[in-house]
Amino acid sequence: MLENLAVKDTVGLVESLNFAQKVERSLELIKEAYAEYGDGLVVANSLGKDSVAVWHLAKRVNRKIRGFIVTTRYKPAETVQFMNEEVARYPELKVFRNDAEIPDKLYQTDPNRCCDILKVEPTRRAIEEMNVSCWVTGLRCTEGRTRTDFKEVEERDIGLIKLNPILIWYEREVWQYLALNNVPVNPLYAKGYRSLGCAPCTKIAQGLDERAGRWIGTSKCGGECGIHTRPLKLPVVK
Ligand code: SF4
């Protein structure tokens, strides 16, 4: 049972497990969840390094596992190119985006609203249309100040389980896994980015906080787009 694997002290596991033990734990979490939710288990793939690691782990559990990508009109050309390559490799990855008209430069005037329309809405739609009962993410508690309180297994929305199978991995361990398994990554990492998002809201940043380059100069700096903090089971706005 998935709930038997859930522990209260996930922070303790970050330091007490070694790389190989973390990989085993992640595989076990996905395996248990897949046994419980079957086709209702779907991986959210943001095309960042953490997502492609989780996608690779999920495919080791079962080749049939499906995924979705939420993209926006503001994604960098490199990310769009990488997305097209990933979808060609894995046709079971479904792409969602919101093309609704929005005010010019909404990302400057109201980034929360912009993320809500361009990221949260298509995520809700993906969950609805793909009949998701358990979504799997690449979220990690070592990524930055906004991510320390998440759990490996959560139920933020009633009837929708969220599985964060690499929650306790360090950034270095993600790169270790990707290198050891020859997993292709978004070419933006070679340019120095550590956390990827839309072009106007993502910069190359230094320092300990991996997400420091996100939404620089706004109240959202180093923060979240909302898919991990906002309800996802609202009625879909068409
Ligand atoms: S990351 Fe920036 S451009 Fe992308 S949806 Fe959010 S505010 Fe808009």
Short mmCIF file of C-alpha atoms and ligand atoms in Angstrom, two decimals:
data_model
loop_
_atom_site.label_atom_id
_atom_site.label_comp_id
_atom_site.label_asym_id
_atom_site.label_seq_id
_atom_site.Cartn_x
_atom_site.Cartn_y
_atom_site.Cartn_z
CA MET A 1 0.00 0.00 0.00
CA LEU A 2 1.21 3.47 -0.90
CA GLU A 3 0.27 4.88 2.50
CA ASN A 4 2.58 2.37 4.22
CA LEU A 5 5.54 3.97 2.46
CA ALA A 6 4.64 7.52 3.47
CA VAL A 7 6.76 8.79 6.36
CA LYS A 8 6.40 11.93 8.46
CA ASP A 9 10.08 12.86 8.57
CA THR A 10 10.87 13.26 4.90
CA VAL A 11 13.54 15.85 5.74
CA GLY A 12 15.38 13.18 7.75
CA LEU A 13 15.41 10.91 4.69
CA VAL A 14 17.14 13.58 2.58
CA GLU A 15 20.29 13.04 4.60
CA SER A 16 19.96 9.47 5.82
CA LEU A 17 19.48 7.69 2.46
CA ASN A 18 22.23 7.39 -0.12
CA PHE A 19 21.72 7.87 -3.86
CA ALA A 20 20.99 4.20 -4.65
CA GLN A 21 18.53 3.94 -1.73
CA LYS A 22 16.72 7.05 -2.93
CA VAL A 23 16.38 5.62 -6.44
CA GLU A 24 14.97 2.38 -4.97
CA ARG A 25 12.53 4.34 -2.80
CA SER A 26 11.34 6.42 -5.75
CA LEU A 27 10.76 3.31 -7.87
CA GLU A 28 8.90 1.69 -4.98
CA LEU A 29 6.65 4.73 -4.54
CA ILE A 30 5.74 4.78 -8.24
CA LYS A 31 5.27 0.99 -8.29
CA GLU A 32 2.90 1.07 -5.31
CA ALA A 33 0.98 4.02 -6.73
CA TYR A 34 0.68 2.37 -10.14
CA ALA A 35 -0.62 -0.82 -8.49
CA GLU A 36 -3.24 1.31 -6.74
CA TYR A 37 -4.24 3.79 -9.47
CA GLY A 38 -3.31 2.01 -12.72
CA ASP A 39 -4.05 4.15 -15.77
CA GLY A 40 -5.22 6.96 -13.46
CA LEU A 41 -1.56 7.55 -12.60
CA VAL A 42 -0.15 10.22 -14.91
CA VAL A 43 3.22 12.03 -14.82
CA ALA A 44 3.33 15.83 -15.12
CA ASN A 45 6.37 16.60 -17.28
CA SER A 46 7.57 20.22 -17.13
CA LEU A 47 10.56 19.38 -19.37
CA GLY A 48 12.98 20.31 -16.58
CA LYS A 49 15.63 17.92 -15.25
CA ASP A 50 13.50 16.73 -12.31
CA SER A 51 10.56 15.91 -14.56
CA VAL A 52 12.63 13.95 -17.05
CA ALA A 53 14.16 11.97 -14.16
CA VAL A 54 10.68 11.13 -12.83
CA TRP A 55 9.48 10.29 -16.34
CA HIS A 56 12.43 7.89 -16.77
CA LEU A 57 11.71 6.27 -13.36
CA ALA A 58 8.02 5.87 -14.26
CA LYS A 59 8.90 4.23 -17.56
CA ARG A 60 11.06 1.73 -15.66
CA VAL A 61 7.99 0.82 -13.61
CA ASN A 62 5.70 0.43 -16.63
CA ARG A 63 6.16 1.54 -20.26
CA LYS A 64 2.43 2.24 -20.53
CA ILE A 65 2.41 5.09 -17.97
CA ARG A 66 1.09 8.29 -19.58
CA GLY A 67 2.17 11.88 -19.08
CA PHE A 68 1.19 15.47 -19.82
CA ILE A 69 3.14 18.62 -20.61
CA VAL A 70 1.77 22.09 -19.92
CA THR A 71 3.33 24.64 -22.23
CA THR A 72 2.79 28.38 -22.75
CA ARG A 73 3.28 30.94 -25.53
CA TYR A 74 6.29 32.25 -23.58
CA LYS A 75 8.41 29.09 -23.43
CA PRO A 76 11.96 29.56 -24.77
CA ALA A 77 12.68 28.17 -28.24
CA GLU A 78 15.04 25.56 -26.72
CA THR A 79 12.25 24.24 -24.48
CA VAL A 80 9.80 24.06 -27.39
CA GLN A 81 12.37 22.15 -29.43
CA PHE A 82 13.05 19.78 -26.52
CA MET A 83 9.31 19.32 -26.02
CA ASN A 84 8.85 18.32 -29.65
CA GLU A 85 11.68 15.81 -29.35
CA GLU A 86 10.21 14.33 -26.15
CA VAL A 87 6.74 13.99 -27.69
CA ALA A 88 8.26 12.32 -30.76
CA ARG A 89 10.08 9.87 -28.44
CA TYR A 90 7.00 9.32 -26.25
CA PRO A 91 3.68 9.80 -28.08
CA GLU A 92 1.89 9.02 -24.79
CA LEU A 93 2.90 12.52 -23.62
CA LYS A 94 -0.04 14.85 -24.21
CA VAL A 95 0.50 18.62 -24.56
CA PHE A 96 -1.88 21.19 -23.03
CA ARG A 97 -1.79 24.98 -23.44
CA ASN A 98 -4.13 27.92 -23.04
CA ASP A 99 -4.29 30.26 -26.03
CA ALA A 100 -6.82 32.67 -24.51
CA GLU A 101 -6.25 36.37 -25.13
CA ILE A 102 -4.55 38.04 -22.18
CA PRO A 103 -3.30 41.61 -21.61
CA ASP A 104 0.10 42.42 -23.09
CA LYS A 105 2.94 41.77 -20.62
CA LEU A 106 0.62 40.38 -17.98
CA TYR A 107 3.68 38.56 -16.65
CA GLN A 108 4.98 41.98 -15.53
CA THR A 109 1.80 43.55 -14.25
CA ASP A 110 0.23 40.48 -12.61
CA PRO A 111 2.41 37.34 -12.81
CA ASN A 112 0.08 35.40 -10.50
CA ARG A 113 -2.83 35.95 -12.87
CA CYS A 114 -0.64 35.14 -15.88
CA CYS A 115 0.47 31.82 -14.32
CA ASP A 116 -3.09 31.08 -13.29
CA ILE A 117 -4.34 31.42 -16.86
CA LEU A 118 -1.39 29.94 -18.74
CA LYS A 119 -0.25 27.20 -16.35
CA VAL A 120 -2.84 26.34 -13.71
CA GLU A 121 -5.84 26.25 -16.07
CA PRO A 122 -4.27 23.79 -18.57
CA THR A 123 -3.06 21.64 -15.67
CA ARG A 124 -6.64 21.42 -14.38
CA ARG A 125 -7.79 20.56 -17.90
CA ALA A 126 -5.12 17.84 -18.25
CA ILE A 127 -6.20 16.26 -14.96
CA GLU A 128 -9.84 16.36 -16.00
CA GLU A 129 -9.43 15.16 -19.59
CA MET A 130 -6.95 12.40 -18.80
CA ASN A 131 -9.04 11.11 -15.86
CA VAL A 132 -6.14 11.49 -13.48
CA SER A 133 -6.54 10.11 -9.96
CA CYS A 134 -2.83 10.28 -9.06
CA TRP A 135 -0.50 12.83 -10.64
CA VAL A 136 3.22 12.41 -10.32
CA THR A 137 5.56 15.39 -10.11
CA GLY A 138 9.30 16.14 -9.99
CA LEU A 139 9.00 18.41 -6.98
CA ARG A 140 11.93 18.32 -4.52
CA CYS A 141 12.05 19.66 -0.96
CA THR A 142 15.70 20.75 -1.40
CA GLU A 143 14.90 23.12 -4.29
CA GLY A 144 14.21 26.31 -2.39
CA ARG A 145 12.29 28.08 0.37
CA THR A 146 8.82 27.39 -1.11
CA ARG A 147 9.29 23.63 -1.34
CA THR A 148 10.36 22.52 2.13
CA ASP A 149 6.92 21.50 3.44
CA PHE A 150 5.71 19.13 0.73
CA LYS A 151 5.24 15.38 1.37
CA GLU A 152 5.92 12.39 -0.87
CA VAL A 153 2.22 11.51 -0.92
CA GLU A 154 -0.36 14.29 -0.64
CA GLU A 155 -4.07 14.78 -1.18
CA ARG A 156 -4.47 18.54 -1.58
CA ASP A 157 -7.57 18.11 -3.71
CA ILE A 158 -10.12 15.56 -2.60
CA GLY A 159 -9.96 12.55 -4.92
CA LEU A 160 -6.65 13.57 -6.47
CA ILE A 161 -3.47 12.05 -5.03
CA LYS A 162 -0.22 13.84 -5.70
CA LEU A 163 2.92 11.73 -5.68
CA ASN A 164 6.32 13.42 -5.37
CA PRO A 165 8.63 10.41 -5.77
CA ILE A 166 11.95 12.32 -5.86
CA LEU A 167 11.00 14.74 -3.10
CA ILE A 168 14.08 13.83 -1.02
CA TRP A 169 16.66 13.97 -3.81
CA TYR A 170 19.40 16.59 -3.92
CA GLU A 171 19.98 18.53 -7.14
CA ARG A 172 23.28 16.65 -7.53
CA GLU A 173 21.50 13.29 -7.28
CA VAL A 174 19.13 14.25 -10.10
CA TRP A 175 22.09 15.01 -12.35
CA GLN A 176 23.77 11.78 -11.19
CA TYR A 177 20.68 9.77 -12.19
CA LEU A 178 20.34 11.50 -15.57
CA ALA A 179 24.03 11.03 -16.40
CA LEU A 180 24.10 7.38 -15.33
CA ASN A 181 21.04 6.63 -17.46
CA ASN A 182 21.95 8.80 -20.47
CA VAL A 183 18.69 10.73 -20.23
CA PRO A 184 18.48 13.68 -22.69
CA VAL A 185 17.92 17.07 -21.01
CA ASN A 186 16.73 20.53 -22.02
CA PRO A 187 19.69 22.31 -23.71
CA LEU A 188 19.12 25.42 -21.55
CA TYR A 189 21.00 23.73 -18.70
CA ALA A 190 24.19 23.90 -20.77
CA LYS A 191 23.77 27.69 -20.80
CA GLY A 192 23.77 27.90 -16.99
CA TYR A 193 20.09 27.80 -16.04
CA ARG A 194 19.26 25.73 -12.95
CA SER A 195 15.46 26.05 -12.91
CA LEU A 196 13.46 26.45 -16.12
CA GLY A 197 10.28 28.36 -16.87
CA CYS A 198 8.86 30.91 -19.31
CA ALA A 199 11.44 33.17 -21.00
CA PRO A 200 10.36 36.53 -19.51
CA CYS A 201 10.33 35.13 -15.96
CA THR A 202 13.48 33.02 -15.86
CA LYS A 203 17.07 34.19 -15.50
CA ILE A 204 20.42 32.53 -14.90
CA ALA A 205 21.09 33.00 -11.18
CA GLN A 206 23.85 32.18 -8.71
CA GLY A 207 23.65 31.08 -5.10
CA LEU A 208 22.23 28.25 -3.05
CA ASP A 209 18.57 28.63 -3.95
CA GLU A 210 17.97 26.65 -7.14
CA ARG A 211 14.83 28.63 -7.95
CA ALA A 212 16.39 32.08 -7.36
CA GLY A 213 16.28 32.86 -11.10
CA ARG A 214 12.49 32.60 -11.26
CA TRP A 215 10.35 35.81 -11.36
CA ILE A 216 13.28 38.06 -10.40
CA GLY A 217 12.10 41.60 -9.60
CA THR A 218 8.53 40.59 -8.72
CA SER A 219 6.81 39.57 -5.49
CA LYS A 220 6.88 36.03 -6.85
CA CYS A 221 10.73 35.91 -6.87
CA GLY A 222 11.97 32.34 -6.31
CA GLY A 223 8.33 31.33 -5.88
CA GLU A 224 5.71 29.10 -7.46
CA CYS A 225 3.54 29.23 -10.60
CA GLY A 226 0.59 27.84 -8.66
CA ILE A 227 0.21 24.28 -9.91
CA HIS A 228 1.60 23.02 -6.59
CA THR A 229 -0.30 25.48 -4.41
CA ARG A 230 -3.68 26.16 -6.08
CA PRO A 231 -6.68 23.79 -6.15
CA LEU A 232 -6.67 21.62 -9.29
CA LYS A 233 -10.11 20.08 -9.17
CA LEU A 234 -12.16 23.22 -9.93
CA PRO A 235 -14.65 23.16 -12.80
CA VAL A 236 -12.76 23.71 -16.04
CA VAL A 237 -13.32 27.18 -17.62
CA LYS A 238 -13.83 26.73 -21.38
S1 SF4 B 1 6.03 32.04 -15.79
FE1 SF4 B 1 5.75 34.18 -16.41
S2 SF4 B 1 5.09 34.17 -18.57
FE2 SF4 B 1 4.90 32.07 -17.74
S3 SF4 B 1 2.78 31.93 -17.13
FE3 SF4 B 1 3.93 32.57 -15.30
S4 SF4 B 1 3.95 34.82 -15.29
FE4 SF4 B 1 3.24 34.13 -17.33
#
